[in-house]
mmCIF file of C-alpha atoms and ligand atoms in Angstrom:
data_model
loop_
_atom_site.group_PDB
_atom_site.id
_atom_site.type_symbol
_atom_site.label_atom_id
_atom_site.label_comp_id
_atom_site.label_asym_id
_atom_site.label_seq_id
_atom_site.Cartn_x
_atom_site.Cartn_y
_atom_site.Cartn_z
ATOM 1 C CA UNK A 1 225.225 26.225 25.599
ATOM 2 C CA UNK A 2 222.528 28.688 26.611
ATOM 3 C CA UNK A 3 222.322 30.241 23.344
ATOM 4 C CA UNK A 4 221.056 27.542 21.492
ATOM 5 C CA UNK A 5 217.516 27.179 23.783
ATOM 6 C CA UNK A 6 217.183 30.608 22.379
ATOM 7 C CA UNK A 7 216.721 29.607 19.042
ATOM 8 C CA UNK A 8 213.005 30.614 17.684
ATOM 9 C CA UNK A 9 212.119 31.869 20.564
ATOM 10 C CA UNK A 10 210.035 35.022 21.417
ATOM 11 C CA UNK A 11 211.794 38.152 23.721
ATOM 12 C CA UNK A 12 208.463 39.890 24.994
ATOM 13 C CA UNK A 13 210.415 39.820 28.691
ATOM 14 C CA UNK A 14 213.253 39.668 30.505
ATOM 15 C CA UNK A 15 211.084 36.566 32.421
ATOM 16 C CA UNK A 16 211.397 35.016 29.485
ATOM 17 C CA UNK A 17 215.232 34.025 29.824
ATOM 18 C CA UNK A 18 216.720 31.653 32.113
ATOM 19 C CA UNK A 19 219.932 32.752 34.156
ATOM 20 C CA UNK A 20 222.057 31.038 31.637
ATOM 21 C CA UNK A 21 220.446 32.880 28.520
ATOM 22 C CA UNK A 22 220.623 36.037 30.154
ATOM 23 C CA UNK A 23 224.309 35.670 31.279
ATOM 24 C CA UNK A 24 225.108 34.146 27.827
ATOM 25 C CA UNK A 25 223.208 37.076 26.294
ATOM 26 C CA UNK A 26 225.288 39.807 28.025
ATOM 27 C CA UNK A 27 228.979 37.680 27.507
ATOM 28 C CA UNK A 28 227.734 37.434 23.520
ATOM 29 C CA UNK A 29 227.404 41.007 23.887
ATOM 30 C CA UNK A 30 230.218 41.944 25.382
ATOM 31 C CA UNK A 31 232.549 40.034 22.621
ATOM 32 C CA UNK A 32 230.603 41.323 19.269
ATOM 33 C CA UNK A 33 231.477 45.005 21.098
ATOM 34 C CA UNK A 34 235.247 43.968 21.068
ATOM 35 C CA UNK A 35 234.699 42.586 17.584
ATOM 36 C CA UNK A 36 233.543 45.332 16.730
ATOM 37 C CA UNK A 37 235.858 47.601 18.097
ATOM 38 C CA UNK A 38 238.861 45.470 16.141
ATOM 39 C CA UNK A 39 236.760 47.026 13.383
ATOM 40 C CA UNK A 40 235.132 43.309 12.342
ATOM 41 C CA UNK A 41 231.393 44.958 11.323
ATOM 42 C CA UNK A 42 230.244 42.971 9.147
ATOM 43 C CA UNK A 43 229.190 39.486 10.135
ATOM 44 C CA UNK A 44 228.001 37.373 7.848
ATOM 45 C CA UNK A 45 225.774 35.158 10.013
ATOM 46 C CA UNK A 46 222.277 36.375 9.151
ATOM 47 C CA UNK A 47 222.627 36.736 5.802
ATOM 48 C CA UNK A 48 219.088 36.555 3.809
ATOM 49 C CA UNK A 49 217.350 36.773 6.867
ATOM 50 C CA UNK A 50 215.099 39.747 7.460
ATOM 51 C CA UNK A 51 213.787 41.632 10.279
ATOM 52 C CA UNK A 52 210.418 43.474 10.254
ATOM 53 C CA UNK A 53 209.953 46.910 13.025
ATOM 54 C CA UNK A 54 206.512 47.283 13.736
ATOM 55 C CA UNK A 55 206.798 50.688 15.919
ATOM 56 C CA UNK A 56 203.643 52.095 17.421
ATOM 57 C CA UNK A 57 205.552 54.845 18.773
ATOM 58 C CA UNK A 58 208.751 56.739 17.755
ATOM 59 C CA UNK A 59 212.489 55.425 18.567
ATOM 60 C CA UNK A 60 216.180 56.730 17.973
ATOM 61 C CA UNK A 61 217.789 54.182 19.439
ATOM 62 C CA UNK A 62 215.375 50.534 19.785
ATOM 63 C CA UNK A 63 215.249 51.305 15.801
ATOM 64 C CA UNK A 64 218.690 52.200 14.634
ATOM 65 C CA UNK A 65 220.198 49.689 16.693
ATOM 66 C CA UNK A 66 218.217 46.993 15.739
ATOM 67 C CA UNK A 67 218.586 48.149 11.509
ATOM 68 C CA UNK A 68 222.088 48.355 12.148
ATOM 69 C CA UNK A 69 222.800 45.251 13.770
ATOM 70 C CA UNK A 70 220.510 43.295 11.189
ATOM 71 C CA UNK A 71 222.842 44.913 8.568
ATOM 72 C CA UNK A 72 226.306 44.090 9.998
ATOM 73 C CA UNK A 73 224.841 40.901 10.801
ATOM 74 C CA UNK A 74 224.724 40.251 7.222
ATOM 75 C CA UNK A 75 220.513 40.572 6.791
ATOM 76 C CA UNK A 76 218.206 43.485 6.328
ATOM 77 C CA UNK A 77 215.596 45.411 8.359
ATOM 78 C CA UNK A 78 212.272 46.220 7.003
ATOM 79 C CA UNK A 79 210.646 49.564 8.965
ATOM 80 C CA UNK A 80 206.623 49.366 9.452
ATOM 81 C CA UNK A 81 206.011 51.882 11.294
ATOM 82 C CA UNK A 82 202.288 51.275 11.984
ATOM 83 C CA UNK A 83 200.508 54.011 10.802
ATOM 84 C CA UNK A 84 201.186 52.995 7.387
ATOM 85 C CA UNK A 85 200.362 49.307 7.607
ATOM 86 C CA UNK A 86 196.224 48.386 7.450
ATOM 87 C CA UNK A 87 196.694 47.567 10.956
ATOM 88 C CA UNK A 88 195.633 51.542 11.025
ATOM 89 C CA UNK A 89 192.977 51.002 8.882
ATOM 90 C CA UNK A 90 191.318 48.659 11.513
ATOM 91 C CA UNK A 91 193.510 44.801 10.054
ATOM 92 C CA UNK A 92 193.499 42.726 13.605
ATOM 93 C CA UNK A 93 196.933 41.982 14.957
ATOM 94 C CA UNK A 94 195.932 38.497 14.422
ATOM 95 C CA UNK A 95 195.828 38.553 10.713
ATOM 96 C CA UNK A 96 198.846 41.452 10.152
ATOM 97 C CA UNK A 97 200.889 38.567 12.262
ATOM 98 C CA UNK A 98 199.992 35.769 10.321
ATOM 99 C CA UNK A 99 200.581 37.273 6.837
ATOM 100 C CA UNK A 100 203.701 38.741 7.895
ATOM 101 C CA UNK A 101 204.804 35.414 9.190
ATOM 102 C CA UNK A 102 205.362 34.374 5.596
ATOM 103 C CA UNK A 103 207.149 37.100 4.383
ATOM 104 C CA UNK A 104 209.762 37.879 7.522
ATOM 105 C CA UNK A 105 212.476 35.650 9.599
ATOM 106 C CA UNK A 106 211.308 38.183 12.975
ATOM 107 C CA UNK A 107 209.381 40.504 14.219
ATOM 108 C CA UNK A 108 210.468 43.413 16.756
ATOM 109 C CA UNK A 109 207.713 45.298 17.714
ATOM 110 C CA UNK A 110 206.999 48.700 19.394
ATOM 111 C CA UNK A 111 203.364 49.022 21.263
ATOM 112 C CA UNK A 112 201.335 50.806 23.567
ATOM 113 C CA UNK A 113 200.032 47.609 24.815
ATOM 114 C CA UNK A 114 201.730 44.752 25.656
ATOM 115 C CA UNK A 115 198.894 42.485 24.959
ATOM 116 C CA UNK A 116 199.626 43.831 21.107
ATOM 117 C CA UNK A 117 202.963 41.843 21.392
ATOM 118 C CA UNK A 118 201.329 38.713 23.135
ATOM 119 C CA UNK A 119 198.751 38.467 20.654
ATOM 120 C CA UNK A 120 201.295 38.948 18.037
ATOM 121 C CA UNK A 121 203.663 36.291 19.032
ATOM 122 C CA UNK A 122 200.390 34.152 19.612
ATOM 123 C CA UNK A 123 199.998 34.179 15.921
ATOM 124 C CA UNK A 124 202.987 34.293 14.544
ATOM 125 C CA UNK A 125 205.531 31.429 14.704
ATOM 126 C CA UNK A 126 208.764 33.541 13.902
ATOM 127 C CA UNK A 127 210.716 35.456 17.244
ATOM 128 C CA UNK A 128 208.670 38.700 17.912
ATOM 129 C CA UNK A 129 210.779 41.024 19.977
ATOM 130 C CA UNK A 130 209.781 43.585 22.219
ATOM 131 C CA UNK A 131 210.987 46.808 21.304
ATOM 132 C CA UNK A 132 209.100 48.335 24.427
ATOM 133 C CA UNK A 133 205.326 47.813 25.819
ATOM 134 C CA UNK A 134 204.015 49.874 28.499
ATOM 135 C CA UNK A 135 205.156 46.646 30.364
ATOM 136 C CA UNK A 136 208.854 46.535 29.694
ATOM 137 C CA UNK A 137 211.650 47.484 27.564
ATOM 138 C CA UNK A 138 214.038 44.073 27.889
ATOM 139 C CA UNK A 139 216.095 45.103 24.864
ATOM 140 C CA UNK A 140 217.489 48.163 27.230
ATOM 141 C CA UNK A 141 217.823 46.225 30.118
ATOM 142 C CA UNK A 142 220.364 43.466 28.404
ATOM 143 C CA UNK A 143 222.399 46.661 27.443
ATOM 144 C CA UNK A 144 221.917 48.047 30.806
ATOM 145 C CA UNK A 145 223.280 45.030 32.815
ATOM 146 C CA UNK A 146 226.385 45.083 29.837
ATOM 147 C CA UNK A 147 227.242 48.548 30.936
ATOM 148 C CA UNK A 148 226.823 48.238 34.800
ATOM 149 C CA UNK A 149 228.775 45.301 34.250
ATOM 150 C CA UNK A 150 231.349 47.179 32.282
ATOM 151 C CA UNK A 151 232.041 49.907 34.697
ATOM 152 C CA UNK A 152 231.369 48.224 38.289
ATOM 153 C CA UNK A 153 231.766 44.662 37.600
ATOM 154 C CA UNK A 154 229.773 41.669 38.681
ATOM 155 C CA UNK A 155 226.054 43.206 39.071
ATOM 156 C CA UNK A 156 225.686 40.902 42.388
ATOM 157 C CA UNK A 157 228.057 43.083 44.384
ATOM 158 C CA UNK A 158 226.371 46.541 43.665
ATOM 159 C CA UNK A 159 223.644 48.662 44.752
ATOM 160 C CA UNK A 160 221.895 50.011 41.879
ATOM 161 C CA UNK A 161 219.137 52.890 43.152
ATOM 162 C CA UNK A 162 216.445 54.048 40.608
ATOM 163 C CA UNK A 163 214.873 56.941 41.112
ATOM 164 C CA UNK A 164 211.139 57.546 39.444
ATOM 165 C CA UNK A 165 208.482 56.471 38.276
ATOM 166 C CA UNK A 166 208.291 52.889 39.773
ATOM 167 C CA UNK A 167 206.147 51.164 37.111
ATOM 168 C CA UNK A 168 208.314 52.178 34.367
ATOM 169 C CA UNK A 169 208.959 49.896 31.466
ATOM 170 C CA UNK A 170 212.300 50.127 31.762
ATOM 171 C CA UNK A 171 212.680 49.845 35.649
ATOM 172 C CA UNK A 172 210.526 46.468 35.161
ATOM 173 C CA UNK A 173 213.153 44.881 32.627
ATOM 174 C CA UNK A 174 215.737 45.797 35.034
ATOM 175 C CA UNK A 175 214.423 44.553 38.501
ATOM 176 C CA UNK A 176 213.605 41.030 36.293
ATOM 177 C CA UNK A 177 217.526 41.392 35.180
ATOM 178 C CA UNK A 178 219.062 42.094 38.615
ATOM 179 C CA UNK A 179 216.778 40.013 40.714
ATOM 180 C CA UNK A 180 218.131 36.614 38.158
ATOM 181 C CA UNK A 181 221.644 38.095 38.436
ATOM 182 C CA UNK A 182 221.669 39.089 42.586
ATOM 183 C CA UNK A 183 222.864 42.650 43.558
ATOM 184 C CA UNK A 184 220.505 45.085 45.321
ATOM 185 C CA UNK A 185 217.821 47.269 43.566
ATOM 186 C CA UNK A 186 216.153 50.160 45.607
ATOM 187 C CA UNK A 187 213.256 51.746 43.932
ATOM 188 C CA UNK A 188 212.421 54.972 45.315
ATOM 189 C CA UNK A 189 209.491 56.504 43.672
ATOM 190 C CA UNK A 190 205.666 58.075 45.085
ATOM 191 C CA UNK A 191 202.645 56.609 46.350
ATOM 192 C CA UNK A 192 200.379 55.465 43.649
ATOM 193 C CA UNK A 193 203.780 54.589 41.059
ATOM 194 C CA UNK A 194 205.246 51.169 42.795
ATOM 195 C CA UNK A 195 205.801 48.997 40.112
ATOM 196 C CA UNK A 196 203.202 46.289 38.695
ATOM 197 C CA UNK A 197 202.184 43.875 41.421
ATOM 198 C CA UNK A 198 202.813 41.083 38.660
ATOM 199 C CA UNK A 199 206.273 42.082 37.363
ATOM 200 C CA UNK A 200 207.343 42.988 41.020
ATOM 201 C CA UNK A 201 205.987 39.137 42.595
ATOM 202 C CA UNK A 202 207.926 37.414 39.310
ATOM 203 C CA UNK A 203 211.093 39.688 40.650
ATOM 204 C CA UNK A 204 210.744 38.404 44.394
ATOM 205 C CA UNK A 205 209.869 35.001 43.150
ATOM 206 C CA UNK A 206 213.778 35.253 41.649
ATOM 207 C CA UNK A 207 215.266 37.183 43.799
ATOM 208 C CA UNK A 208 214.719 35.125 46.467
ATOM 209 C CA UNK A 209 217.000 32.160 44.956
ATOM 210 C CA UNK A 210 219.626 34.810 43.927
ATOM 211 C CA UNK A 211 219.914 36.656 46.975
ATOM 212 C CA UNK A 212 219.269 39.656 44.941
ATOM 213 C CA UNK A 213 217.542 42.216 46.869
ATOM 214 C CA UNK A 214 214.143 44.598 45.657
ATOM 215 C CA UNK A 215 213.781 47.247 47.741
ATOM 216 C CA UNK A 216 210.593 49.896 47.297
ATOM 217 C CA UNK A 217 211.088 52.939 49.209
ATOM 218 C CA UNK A 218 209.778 56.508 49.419
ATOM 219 C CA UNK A 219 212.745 58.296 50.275
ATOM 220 C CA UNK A 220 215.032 58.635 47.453
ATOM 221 C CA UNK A 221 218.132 59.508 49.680
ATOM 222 C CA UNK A 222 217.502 55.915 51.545
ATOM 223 C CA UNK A 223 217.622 54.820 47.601
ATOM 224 C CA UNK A 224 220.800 56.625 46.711
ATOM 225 C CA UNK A 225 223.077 56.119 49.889
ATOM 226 C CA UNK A 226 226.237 54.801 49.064
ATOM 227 C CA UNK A 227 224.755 53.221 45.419
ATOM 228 C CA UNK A 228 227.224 52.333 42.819
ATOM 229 C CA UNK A 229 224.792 52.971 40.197
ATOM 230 C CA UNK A 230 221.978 56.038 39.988
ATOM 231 C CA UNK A 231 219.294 55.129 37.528
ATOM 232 C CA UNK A 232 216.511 57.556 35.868
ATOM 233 C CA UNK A 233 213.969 57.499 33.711
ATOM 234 C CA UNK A 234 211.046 59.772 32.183
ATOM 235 C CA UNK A 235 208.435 60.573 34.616
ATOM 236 C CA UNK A 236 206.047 61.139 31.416
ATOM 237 C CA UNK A 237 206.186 57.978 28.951
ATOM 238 C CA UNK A 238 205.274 57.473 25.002
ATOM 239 C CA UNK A 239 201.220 57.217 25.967
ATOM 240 C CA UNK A 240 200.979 58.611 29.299
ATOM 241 C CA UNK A 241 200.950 62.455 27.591
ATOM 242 C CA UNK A 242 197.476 63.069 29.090
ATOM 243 C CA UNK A 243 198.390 62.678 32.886
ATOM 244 C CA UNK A 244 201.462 64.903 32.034
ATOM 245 C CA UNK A 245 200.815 67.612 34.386
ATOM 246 C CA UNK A 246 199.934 65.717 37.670
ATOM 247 C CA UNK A 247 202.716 63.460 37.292
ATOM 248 C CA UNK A 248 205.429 65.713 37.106
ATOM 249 C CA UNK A 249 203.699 67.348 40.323
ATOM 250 C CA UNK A 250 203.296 64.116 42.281
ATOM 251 C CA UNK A 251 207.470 63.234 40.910
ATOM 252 C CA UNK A 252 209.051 66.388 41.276
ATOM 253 C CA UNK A 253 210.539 65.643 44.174
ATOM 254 C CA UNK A 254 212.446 62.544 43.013
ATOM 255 C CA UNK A 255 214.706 64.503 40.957
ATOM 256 C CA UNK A 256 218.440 63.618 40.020
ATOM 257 C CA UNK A 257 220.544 66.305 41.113
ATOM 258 C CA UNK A 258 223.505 67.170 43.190
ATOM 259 C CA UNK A 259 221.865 67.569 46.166
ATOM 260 C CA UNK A 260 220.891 63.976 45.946
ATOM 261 C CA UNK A 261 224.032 62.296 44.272
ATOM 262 C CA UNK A 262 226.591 63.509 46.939
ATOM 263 C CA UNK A 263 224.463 60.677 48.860
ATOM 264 C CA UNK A 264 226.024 58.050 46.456
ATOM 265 C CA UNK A 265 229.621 56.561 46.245
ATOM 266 C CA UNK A 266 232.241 59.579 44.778
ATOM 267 C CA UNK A 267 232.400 57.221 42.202
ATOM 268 C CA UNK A 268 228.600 56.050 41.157
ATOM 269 C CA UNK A 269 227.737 56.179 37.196
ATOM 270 C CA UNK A 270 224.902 58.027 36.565
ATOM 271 C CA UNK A 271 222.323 55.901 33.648
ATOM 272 C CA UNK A 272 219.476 57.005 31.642
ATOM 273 C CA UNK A 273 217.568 54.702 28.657
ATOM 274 C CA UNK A 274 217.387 57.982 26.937
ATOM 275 C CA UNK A 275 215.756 59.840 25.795
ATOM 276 C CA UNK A 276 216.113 62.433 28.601
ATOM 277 C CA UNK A 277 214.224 65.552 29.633
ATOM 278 C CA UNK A 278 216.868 67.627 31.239
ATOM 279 C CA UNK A 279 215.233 70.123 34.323
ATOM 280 C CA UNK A 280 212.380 67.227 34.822
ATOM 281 C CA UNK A 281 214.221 63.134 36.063
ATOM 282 C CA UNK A 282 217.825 64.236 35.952
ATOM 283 C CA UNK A 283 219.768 67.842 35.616
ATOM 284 C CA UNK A 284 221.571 68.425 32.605
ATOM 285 C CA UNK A 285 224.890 69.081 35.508
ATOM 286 C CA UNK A 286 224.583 65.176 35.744
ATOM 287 C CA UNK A 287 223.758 63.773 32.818
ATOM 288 C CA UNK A 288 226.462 65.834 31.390
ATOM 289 C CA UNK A 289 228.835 64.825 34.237
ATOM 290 C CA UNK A 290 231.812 62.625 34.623
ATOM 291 C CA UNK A 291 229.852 59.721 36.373
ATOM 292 C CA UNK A 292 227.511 59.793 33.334
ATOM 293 C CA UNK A 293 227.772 56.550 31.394
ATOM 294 C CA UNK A 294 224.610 57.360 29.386
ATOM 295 C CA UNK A 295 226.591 57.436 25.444
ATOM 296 C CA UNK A 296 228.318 54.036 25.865
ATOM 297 C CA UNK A 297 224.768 52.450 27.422
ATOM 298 C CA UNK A 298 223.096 53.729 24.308
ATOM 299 C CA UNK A 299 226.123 52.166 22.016
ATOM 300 C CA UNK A 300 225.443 49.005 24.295
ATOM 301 C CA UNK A 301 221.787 48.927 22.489
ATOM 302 C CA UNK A 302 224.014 47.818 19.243
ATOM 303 C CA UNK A 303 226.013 45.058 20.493
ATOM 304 C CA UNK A 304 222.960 43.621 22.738
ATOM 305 C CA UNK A 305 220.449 44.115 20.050
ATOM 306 C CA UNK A 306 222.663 41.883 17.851
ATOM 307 C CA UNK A 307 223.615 39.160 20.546
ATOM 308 C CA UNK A 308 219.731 38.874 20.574
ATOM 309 C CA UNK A 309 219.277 38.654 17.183
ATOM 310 C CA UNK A 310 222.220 36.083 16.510
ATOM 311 C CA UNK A 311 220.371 34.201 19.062
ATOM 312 C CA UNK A 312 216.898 34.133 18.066
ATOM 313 C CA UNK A 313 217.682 34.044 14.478
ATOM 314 C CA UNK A 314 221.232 32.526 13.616
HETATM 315 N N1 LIG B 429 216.073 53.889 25.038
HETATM 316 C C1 LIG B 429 215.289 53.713 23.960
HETATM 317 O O1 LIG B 429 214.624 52.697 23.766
HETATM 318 O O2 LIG B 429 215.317 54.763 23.097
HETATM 319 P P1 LIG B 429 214.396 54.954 21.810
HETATM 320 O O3 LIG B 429 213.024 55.330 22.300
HETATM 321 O O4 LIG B 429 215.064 56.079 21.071
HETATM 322 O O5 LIG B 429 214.379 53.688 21.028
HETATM 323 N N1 LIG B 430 209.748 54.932 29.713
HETATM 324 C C1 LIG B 430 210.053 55.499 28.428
HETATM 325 C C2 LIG B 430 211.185 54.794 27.801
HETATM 326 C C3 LIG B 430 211.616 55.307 26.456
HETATM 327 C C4 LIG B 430 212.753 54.530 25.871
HETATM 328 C C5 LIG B 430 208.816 55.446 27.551
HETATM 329 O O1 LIG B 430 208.136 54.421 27.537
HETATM 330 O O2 LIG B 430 208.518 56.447 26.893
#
């Protein structure tokens, strides 16, 4: 069973899985929601096991989801948010991840730089999770396959168009996802914002076993045509607050509106990690629409986050 190889094991990237983990990931998923839903919360099958959130950076949903899920899993979640800890007094990573390695059963952690998490799971021998890098976001991209998967069925038979800012986090967890599970991804973003040369090779490198398709173009209607799925994120990301102004000028035009949609199938779903800045990636007219899927996606965060957990940790 796929599961099990997960056991111990660090989640800094969606790279990180095999095919089987990440298709036993999403089916776990997919049964604690119906659990769930038969109103079974509380799991026993952490219990005494505790979770430590190391965020860098603020979070509604990475946060909650994971606290909750570590509570109806039967163990508890600890909140460090980093300002607090002496890590902001100057304590290397090195030594904050070594002395919390005796105290904690995990570590999800929140950073500006990915090498933070690297260095952290370096030193410490429990599971550190990413709870987003300026590399990738894989938490949201388990719960983003889930909900494709729930609305438009198996991912290999859809065309899923993002339209953005190419070397988002989130767009790299998701081109990892769909090039191990097939299905076509077309990227339409600006010069200068294709994604990482590193995350986009380890993508090909898949795809090209899966007979998933990567596409990069400039022309977000080329994106959009006939797409099942229409996927946006924030042009401006947690750290990238300086370069505000010229990337909202050099994005503008990749927009999410009507005028672009009535390219896609009548009946595409519109997605968004969330949070959202309505007027800037997507018009509150579609995010607010009937294609938009974005409230059970962020609900998917729960069940994911704790079909991770139960495999890392139970
Ligand atoms: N989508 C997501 O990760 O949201 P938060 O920043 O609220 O955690
Ligand atoms: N790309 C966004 C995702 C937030 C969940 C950011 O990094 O701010």
């Amino acid at each position: 069973m796929a599961l099990q190889t997960l056991k111990g094991r660090d989640l800094l990237s969606i790279a990180d899985l095999s095919r089987d983990e990440l298709r036993a990931l999403i089916e776990l998923s997919k049964h604690l929601k119906n659990v769930r839903r038969i109103g079974l919360r509380k799991l026993e099958v952490l219990k005494g096991k505790i979770l430590g959130l190391i965020f860098e950076k603020p979070s509604t949903r990475t946060r909650v989801s994971l606290e909750v899920a570590m509570r109806e899993l039967g163990g508890e979640a600890l909140y460090l948010s980093s300002s607090e800890l002496q890590l902001a007094r100057g304590e290397p990573i090195k030594d904050t991840a070594r002395v919390l390695d005796r105290y904690l059963d995990a570590i999800a952690a929140r950073v500006y730089r990915h090498d933070t998490l690297v260095e952290l799971a370096r030193y410490a021998s429990i599971p550190v999770i990413n709870a987003l890098s300026d590399v990738e976001h894989p938490l949201q991209a388990l719960a983003d396959v889930m909900t494709i998967e729930e609305f438009k069925g198996d991912i290999a038979k859809l065309k899923i168009a993002f339209v953005g800012d190419g070397a988002d986090n989130v767009l790299h967890s998701l081109m990892l996802a769909v090039a191990k599970l097939g299905g076509k991804l077309y990227i339409a973003t600006a010069k200068g914002y294709e994604p990482r040369k590193e995350i986009l090779k380890l993508a090909q490198e898949e795809a090209s076993e899966t007979k998933a398709e990567i596409v990069i173009t400039y022309d977000p209607v080329e994106a959009v045509k006939d797409a099942d799925v229409i996927y946006t994120d924030v042009w401006v990301s947690m750290g990238q607050e300086a370069e505000r102004e010229k990337r909202i000028r050099d994005l503008r035009h990749l927009q999410v509106n009507p005028e672009l949609v009535k390219h896609a199938k009548k009946d595409y779903i519109f997605m968004h990690c969330l949070p959202a800045h309505r007027g800037e990636e997507v018009v509150d007219e579609i995010i607010e629409s009937k294609n938009s899927v974005v409230w059970d996606q962020a609900e998917n965060r729960l069940h994911t986050a704790k079909a991770v957990l139960i495999a890392l940790l139970g």
